[in-house]
Every structure is written in C-alpha cells, then in structure tokens.
Amino acid sequence: MSDVPISTPALESGSFMTVTSAKQFDEQAVFEGHVLSSLHRVKEYHEFVFTDVPPSWGEVALRLIDEKIPSRKCYNTKSRALRIRVMPTWINDCIQEWLMKQMIDWLFNRDITREEESLLHGRVGTTLKFKYGPYTGSSKELDFFFQVNNHILPTLAVESGWSESKEQLHSCSCSTGKVDDNRKTGEAIWSMKSQMSPI
C-alpha cells in the first residue's frame, strides 16, 4: 500500500466524480478515515465511488456516513461498489415535483382512477435495505420512487445523474432489469408518456 491512496480523478474544482479502490487500504479504520476526510472536503456536488468494498466495510461505512454527512448513498454487495453523492443539487429533487404533478394529470386525464392513485406512494431519498436474495446486505437511496401498497420493492424508481455510464448505473442497481445498450445514462433511463395505461 502506498502512503497516499490513489483516486481517479483527483478531487478538484470542476471535477464531480472520484473513484477509489478499497483494495488500497489494509485496515477498515483507515478506509473509513479516507472516506470521511474525502466527504468533508467537498464544497459542491460530488459523487464518490469506492470499488472493491467488502460487505462488512460497506455496512459500517454507510452507518458512519449517515451520522456525519448529508448525502445519498448506495452499497451493492454483488458488485462491492459504494456510491455516495454529497450535496445533491436541485436536479436530484426536481423529479418529485414533476411526478407528483404528473399524477394529477393522470387523474385529470382519467389515465388512472382515484383508487389506483391511492395505492401509489411517492418516496424521496428513502433507504431501501435488501434482506433477501442475491443483493442481501445491499442498500440504496433513490432520488424518487413509487411504492404500491404491500409491495416491498418500488414499482417505479427514478434516478437523475449527469454522466453515469451504463456500468456505473448497474454497479449500484439492485435489480435484474436491463438497460438498453444504445442509451446513454445522461439521457432519460425511461420516458414517461403523457398518456399511460392504467396500473
């Protein structure tokens, strides 16, 4: 291990993403210290991606960050990627306003009934913890999702981002859904039609 952990790219003004491998750290405490010091240096929106993070380290890091830094986080036990978005911007929150207005349009246009609308619950930045299946131990904080009564997982999840690659999106996705290879993540991952069939 080198004296100075290597991250790519270096944290600098105008840069919005830093990727660091946890393999550089011999001890969990040193990794946690690096994560916290990196997060504390941020003065504007920034995304940190830590790769090769063992599940025990990821779980502790998430708890530690929850206590210290306002952010949106996800940890995928399958890909061992810990992703932290610090100081989210208005782009991360605009989804909520848009989709809540869209629900009014759906009702007004009779695309959904009042009974169907009452089944949908919008959530913002809520932590989803996966207790079973291939993603056991993973957690995800989505920008926005609709959850239907009595369903554990969201029916529709919406994330915003600037320039994530398909691989980055999948590294913190806790689903088996496929993303179209021809689509760039900077574009909408899904499109909402103004006329949609009932749920």
mmCIF file with all atom_site columns, N, CA and C in Angstrom, residues 68-107:
data_model
loop_
_atom_site.group_PDB
_atom_site.id
_atom_site.type_symbol
_atom_site.label_atom_id
_atom_site.label_alt_id
_atom_site.label_comp_id
_atom_site.label_asym_id
_atom_site.label_entity_id
_atom_site.label_seq_id
_atom_site.pdbx_PDB_ins_code
_atom_site.Cartn_x
_atom_site.Cartn_y
_atom_site.Cartn_z
_atom_site.occupancy
_atom_site.B_iso_or_equiv
_atom_site.pdbx_formal_charge
_atom_site.auth_seq_id
_atom_site.auth_comp_id
_atom_site.auth_asym_id
_atom_site.auth_atom_id
_atom_site.pdbx_PDB_model_num
ATOM 1   N N  . LYS A 1 68  ? -22.767 11.460 9.963   1.00 0.00 ? 68  LYS A N  1
ATOM 2   C CA . LYS A 1 68  ? -21.879 12.610 9.787   1.00 0.00 ? 68  LYS A CA 1
ATOM 3   C C  . LYS A 1 68  ? -22.183 13.504 8.583   1.00 0.00 ? 68  LYS A C  1
ATOM 4   N N  . ILE A 1 69  ? -22.632 12.941 7.466   1.00 0.00 ? 69  ILE A N  1
ATOM 5   C CA . ILE A 1 69  ? -22.682 13.688 6.206   1.00 0.00 ? 69  ILE A CA 1
ATOM 6   C C  . ILE A 1 69  ? -24.050 13.564 5.548   1.00 0.00 ? 69  ILE A C  1
ATOM 7   N N  . PRO A 1 70  ? -24.719 14.688 5.234   1.00 0.00 ? 70  PRO A N  1
ATOM 8   C CA . PRO A 1 70  ? -25.957 14.580 4.458   1.00 0.00 ? 70  PRO A CA 1
ATOM 9   C C  . PRO A 1 70  ? -25.623 14.193 3.014   1.00 0.00 ? 70  PRO A C  1
ATOM 10  N N  . SER A 1 71  ? -26.179 13.094 2.571   1.00 0.00 ? 71  SER A N  1
ATOM 11  C CA . SER A 1 71  ? -25.840 12.588 1.240   1.00 0.00 ? 71  SER A CA 1
ATOM 12  C C  . SER A 1 71  ? -26.858 11.536 0.823   1.00 0.00 ? 71  SER A C  1
ATOM 13  N N  . ARG A 1 72  ? -26.723 11.061 -0.415  1.00 0.00 ? 72  ARG A N  1
ATOM 14  C CA . ARG A 1 72  ? -27.489 9.905  -0.890  1.00 0.00 ? 72  ARG A CA 1
ATOM 15  C C  . ARG A 1 72  ? -26.479 8.808  -1.179  1.00 0.00 ? 72  ARG A C  1
ATOM 16  N N  . LYS A 1 73  ? -26.777 7.623  -0.665  1.00 0.00 ? 73  LYS A N  1
ATOM 17  C CA . LYS A 1 73  ? -25.793 6.548  -0.699  1.00 0.00 ? 73  LYS A CA 1
ATOM 18  C C  . LYS A 1 73  ? -26.390 5.257  -1.223  1.00 0.00 ? 73  LYS A C  1
ATOM 19  N N  . CYS A 1 74  ? -25.522 4.419  -1.764  1.00 0.00 ? 74  CYS A N  1
ATOM 20  C CA . CYS A 1 74  ? -25.937 3.053  -2.066  1.00 0.00 ? 74  CYS A CA 1
ATOM 21  C C  . CYS A 1 74  ? -24.722 2.150  -1.955  1.00 0.00 ? 74  CYS A C  1
ATOM 22  N N  . TYR A 1 75  ? -24.980 0.928  -1.526  1.00 0.00 ? 75  TYR A N  1
ATOM 23  C CA . TYR A 1 75  ? -23.926 -0.081 -1.480  1.00 0.00 ? 75  TYR A CA 1
ATOM 24  C C  . TYR A 1 75  ? -24.480 -1.359 -2.069  1.00 0.00 ? 75  TYR A C  1
ATOM 25  N N  . ASN A 1 76  ? -23.785 -1.900 -3.061  1.00 0.00 ? 76  ASN A N  1
ATOM 26  C CA . ASN A 1 76  ? -24.199 -3.116 -3.742  1.00 0.00 ? 76  ASN A CA 1
ATOM 27  C C  . ASN A 1 76  ? -23.239 -4.230 -3.337  1.00 0.00 ? 76  ASN A C  1
ATOM 28  N N  . THR A 1 77  ? -23.751 -5.223 -2.606  1.00 0.00 ? 77  THR A N  1
ATOM 29  C CA . THR A 1 77  ? -22.899 -6.315 -2.135  1.00 0.00 ? 77  THR A CA 1
ATOM 30  C C  . THR A 1 77  ? -22.413 -7.199 -3.274  1.00 0.00 ? 77  THR A C  1
ATOM 31  N N  . LYS A 1 78  ? -23.157 -7.237 -4.381  1.00 0.00 ? 78  LYS A N  1
ATOM 32  C CA . LYS A 1 78  ? -22.737 -8.066 -5.516  1.00 0.00 ? 78  LYS A CA 1
ATOM 33  C C  . LYS A 1 78  ? -21.543 -7.462 -6.243  1.00 0.00 ? 78  LYS A C  1
ATOM 34  N N  . SER A 1 79  ? -21.629 -6.176 -6.569  1.00 0.00 ? 79  SER A N  1
ATOM 35  C CA . SER A 1 79  ? -20.529 -5.523 -7.286  1.00 0.00 ? 79  SER A CA 1
ATOM 36  C C  . SER A 1 79  ? -19.490 -4.944 -6.328  1.00 0.00 ? 79  SER A C  1
ATOM 37  N N  . ARG A 1 80  ? -19.839 -4.899 -5.023  1.00 0.00 ? 80  ARG A N  1
ATOM 38  C CA . ARG A 1 80  ? -18.978 -4.339 -3.979  1.00 0.00 ? 80  ARG A CA 1
ATOM 39  C C  . ARG A 1 80  ? -18.642 -2.872 -4.238  1.00 0.00 ? 80  ARG A C  1
ATOM 40  N N  . ALA A 1 81  ? -19.629 -2.140 -4.765  1.00 0.00 ? 81  ALA A N  1
ATOM 41  C CA . ALA A 1 81  ? -19.459 -0.712 -5.042  1.00 0.00 ? 81  ALA A CA 1
ATOM 42  C C  . ALA A 1 81  ? -20.227 0.108  -4.011  1.00 0.00 ? 81  ALA A C  1
ATOM 43  N N  . LEU A 1 82  ? -19.547 1.066  -3.426  1.00 0.00 ? 82  LEU A N  1
ATOM 44  C CA . LEU A 1 82  ? -20.151 2.023  -2.502  1.00 0.00 ? 82  LEU A CA 1
ATOM 45  C C  . LEU A 1 82  ? -20.175 3.361  -3.228  1.00 0.00 ? 82  LEU A C  1
ATOM 46  N N  . ARG A 1 83  ? -21.362 3.916  -3.419  1.00 0.00 ? 83  ARG A N  1
ATOM 47  C CA . ARG A 1 83  ? -21.527 5.175  -4.157  1.00 0.00 ? 83  ARG A CA 1
ATOM 48  C C  . ARG A 1 83  ? -22.154 6.192  -3.210  1.00 0.00 ? 83  ARG A C  1
ATOM 49  N N  . ILE A 1 84  ? -21.520 7.365  -3.129  1.00 0.00 ? 84  ILE A N  1
ATOM 50  C CA . ILE A 1 84  ? -22.002 8.416  -2.232  1.00 0.00 ? 84  ILE A CA 1
ATOM 51  C C  . ILE A 1 84  ? -22.099 9.717  -3.024  1.00 0.00 ? 84  ILE A C  1
ATOM 52  N N  . ARG A 1 85  ? -23.294 10.291 -3.059  1.00 0.00 ? 85  ARG A N  1
ATOM 53  C CA . ARG A 1 85  ? -23.489 11.599 -3.693  1.00 0.00 ? 85  ARG A CA 1
ATOM 54  C C  . ARG A 1 85  ? -23.637 12.631 -2.583  1.00 0.00 ? 85  ARG A C  1
ATOM 55  N N  . VAL A 1 86  ? -22.667 13.529 -2.497  1.00 0.00 ? 86  VAL A N  1
ATOM 56  C CA . VAL A 1 86  ? -22.653 14.546 -1.456  1.00 0.00 ? 86  VAL A CA 1
ATOM 57  C C  . VAL A 1 86  ? -23.190 15.852 -2.030  1.00 0.00 ? 86  VAL A C  1
ATOM 58  N N  . MET A 1 87  ? -23.941 16.575 -1.201  1.00 0.00 ? 87  MET A N  1
ATOM 59  C CA . MET A 1 87  ? -24.537 17.849 -1.575  1.00 0.00 ? 87  MET A CA 1
ATOM 60  C C  . MET A 1 87  ? -25.359 17.725 -2.855  1.00 0.00 ? 87  MET A C  1
ATOM 61  N N  . PRO A 1 88  ? -26.399 16.888 -2.829  1.00 0.00 ? 88  PRO A N  1
ATOM 62  C CA . PRO A 1 88  ? -27.245 16.754 -4.020  1.00 0.00 ? 88  PRO A CA 1
ATOM 63  C C  . PRO A 1 88  ? -27.783 18.115 -4.459  1.00 0.00 ? 88  PRO A C  1
ATOM 64  N N  . THR A 1 89  ? -27.998 18.270 -5.751  1.00 0.00 ? 89  THR A N  1
ATOM 65  C CA . THR A 1 89  ? -28.460 19.542 -6.305  1.00 0.00 ? 89  THR A CA 1
ATOM 66  C C  . THR A 1 89  ? -29.950 19.478 -6.585  1.00 0.00 ? 89  THR A C  1
ATOM 67  N N  . TRP A 1 90  ? -30.496 20.560 -7.082  1.00 0.00 ? 90  TRP A N  1
ATOM 68  C CA . TRP A 1 90  ? -31.924 20.624 -7.406  1.00 0.00 ? 90  TRP A CA 1
ATOM 69  C C  . TRP A 1 90  ? -32.305 19.563 -8.424  1.00 0.00 ? 90  TRP A C  1
ATOM 70  N N  . ILE A 1 91  ? -31.370 19.143 -9.264  1.00 0.00 ? 91  ILE A N  1
ATOM 71  C CA . ILE A 1 91  ? -31.696 18.142 -10.294 1.00 0.00 ? 91  ILE A CA 1
ATOM 72  C C  . ILE A 1 91  ? -32.105 16.823 -9.639  1.00 0.00 ? 91  ILE A C  1
ATOM 73  N N  . ASN A 1 92  ? -31.546 16.531 -8.461  1.00 0.00 ? 92  ASN A N  1
ATOM 74  C CA . ASN A 1 92  ? -31.903 15.297 -7.767  1.00 0.00 ? 92  ASN A CA 1
ATOM 75  C C  . ASN A 1 92  ? -33.292 15.361 -7.149  1.00 0.00 ? 92  ASN A C  1
ATOM 76  N N  . ASP A 1 93  ? -33.779 16.573 -6.883  1.00 0.00 ? 93  ASP A N  1
ATOM 77  C CA . ASP A 1 93  ? -35.079 16.730 -6.240  1.00 0.00 ? 93  ASP A CA 1
ATOM 78  C C  . ASP A 1 93  ? -36.204 17.131 -7.191  1.00 0.00 ? 93  ASP A C  1
ATOM 79  N N  . CYS A 1 94  ? -35.878 17.574 -8.406  1.00 0.00 ? 94  CYS A N  1
ATOM 80  C CA . CYS A 1 94  ? -36.925 18.042 -9.326  1.00 0.00 ? 94  CYS A CA 1
ATOM 81  C C  . CYS A 1 94  ? -37.851 16.905 -9.762  1.00 0.00 ? 94  CYS A C  1
ATOM 82  N N  . ILE A 1 95  ? -37.386 15.689 -9.674  1.00 0.00 ? 95  ILE A N  1
ATOM 83  C CA . ILE A 1 95  ? -38.189 14.530 -10.070 1.00 0.00 ? 95  ILE A CA 1
ATOM 84  C C  . ILE A 1 95  ? -39.469 14.454 -9.247  1.00 0.00 ? 95  ILE A C  1
ATOM 85  N N  . GLN A 1 96  ? -39.355 14.704 -7.946  1.00 0.00 ? 96  GLN A N  1
ATOM 86  C CA . GLN A 1 96  ? -40.510 14.604 -7.060  1.00 0.00 ? 96  GLN A CA 1
ATOM 87  C C  . GLN A 1 96  ? -41.621 15.550 -7.499  1.00 0.00 ? 96  GLN A C  1
ATOM 88  N N  . GLU A 1 97  ? -41.291 16.804 -7.723  1.00 0.00 ? 97  GLU A N  1
ATOM 89  C CA . GLU A 1 97  ? -42.296 17.788 -8.128  1.00 0.00 ? 97  GLU A CA 1
ATOM 90  C C  . GLU A 1 97  ? -42.937 17.391 -9.456  1.00 0.00 ? 97  GLU A C  1
ATOM 91  N N  . TRP A 1 98  ? -42.107 16.971 -10.401 1.00 0.00 ? 98  TRP A N  1
ATOM 92  C CA . TRP A 1 98  ? -42.609 16.613 -11.728 1.00 0.00 ? 98  TRP A CA 1
ATOM 93  C C  . TRP A 1 98  ? -43.559 15.417 -11.659 1.00 0.00 ? 98  TRP A C  1
ATOM 94  N N  . LEU A 1 99  ? -43.165 14.365 -10.952 1.00 0.00 ? 99  LEU A N  1
ATOM 95  C CA . LEU A 1 99  ? -44.008 13.169 -10.911 1.00 0.00 ? 99  LEU A CA 1
ATOM 96  C C  . LEU A 1 99  ? -45.276 13.370 -10.086 1.00 0.00 ? 99  LEU A C  1
ATOM 97  N N  . MET A 1 100 ? -45.222 14.191 -9.064  1.00 0.00 ? 100 MET A N  1
ATOM 98  C CA . MET A 1 100 ? -46.441 14.465 -8.299  1.00 0.00 ? 100 MET A CA 1
ATOM 99  C C  . MET A 1 100 ? -47.434 15.251 -9.167  1.00 0.00 ? 100 MET A C  1
ATOM 100 N N  . LYS A 1 101 ? -46.926 16.201 -9.966  1.00 0.00 ? 101 LYS A N  1
ATOM 101 C CA . LYS A 1 101 ? -47.800 16.919 -10.907 1.00 0.00 ? 101 LYS A CA 1
ATOM 102 C C  . LYS A 1 101 ? -48.329 15.960 -11.971 1.00 0.00 ? 101 LYS A C  1
ATOM 103 N N  . GLN A 1 102 ? -47.490 15.021 -12.388 1.00 0.00 ? 102 GLN A N  1
ATOM 104 C CA . GLN A 1 102 ? -47.898 14.045 -13.397 1.00 0.00 ? 102 GLN A CA 1
ATOM 105 C C  . GLN A 1 102 ? -49.057 13.196 -12.885 1.00 0.00 ? 102 GLN A C  1
ATOM 106 N N  . MET A 1 103 ? -49.025 12.840 -11.601 1.00 0.00 ? 103 MET A N  1
ATOM 107 C CA . MET A 1 103 ? -50.128 12.054 -11.035 1.00 0.00 ? 103 MET A CA 1
ATOM 108 C C  . MET A 1 103 ? -51.451 12.813 -11.122 1.00 0.00 ? 103 MET A C  1
ATOM 109 N N  . ILE A 1 104 ? -51.402 14.125 -10.912 1.00 0.00 ? 104 ILE A N  1
ATOM 110 C CA . ILE A 1 104 ? -52.614 14.944 -11.048 1.00 0.00 ? 104 ILE A CA 1
ATOM 111 C C  . ILE A 1 104 ? -53.109 14.891 -12.486 1.00 0.00 ? 104 ILE A C  1
ATOM 112 N N  . ASP A 1 105 ? -52.174 15.000 -13.433 1.00 0.00 ? 105 ASP A N  1
ATOM 113 C CA . ASP A 1 105 ? -52.550 14.894 -14.855 1.00 0.00 ? 105 ASP A CA 1
ATOM 114 C C  . ASP A 1 105 ? -53.149 13.526 -15.162 1.00 0.00 ? 105 ASP A C  1
ATOM 115 N N  . TRP A 1 106 ? -52.566 12.463 -14.625 1.00 0.00 ? 106 TRP A N  1
ATOM 116 C CA . TRP A 1 106 ? -53.093 11.118 -14.868 1.00 0.00 ? 106 TRP A CA 1
ATOM 117 C C  . TRP A 1 106 ? -54.535 11.014 -14.380 1.00 0.00 ? 106 TRP A C  1
ATOM 118 N N  . LEU A 1 107 ? -54.786 11.574 -13.198 1.00 0.00 ? 107 LEU A N  1
ATOM 119 C CA . LEU A 1 107 ? -56.152 11.560 -12.661 1.00 0.00 ? 107 LEU A CA 1
ATOM 120 C C  . LEU A 1 107 ? -57.086 12.397 -13.528 1.00 0.00 ? 107 LEU A C  1
#
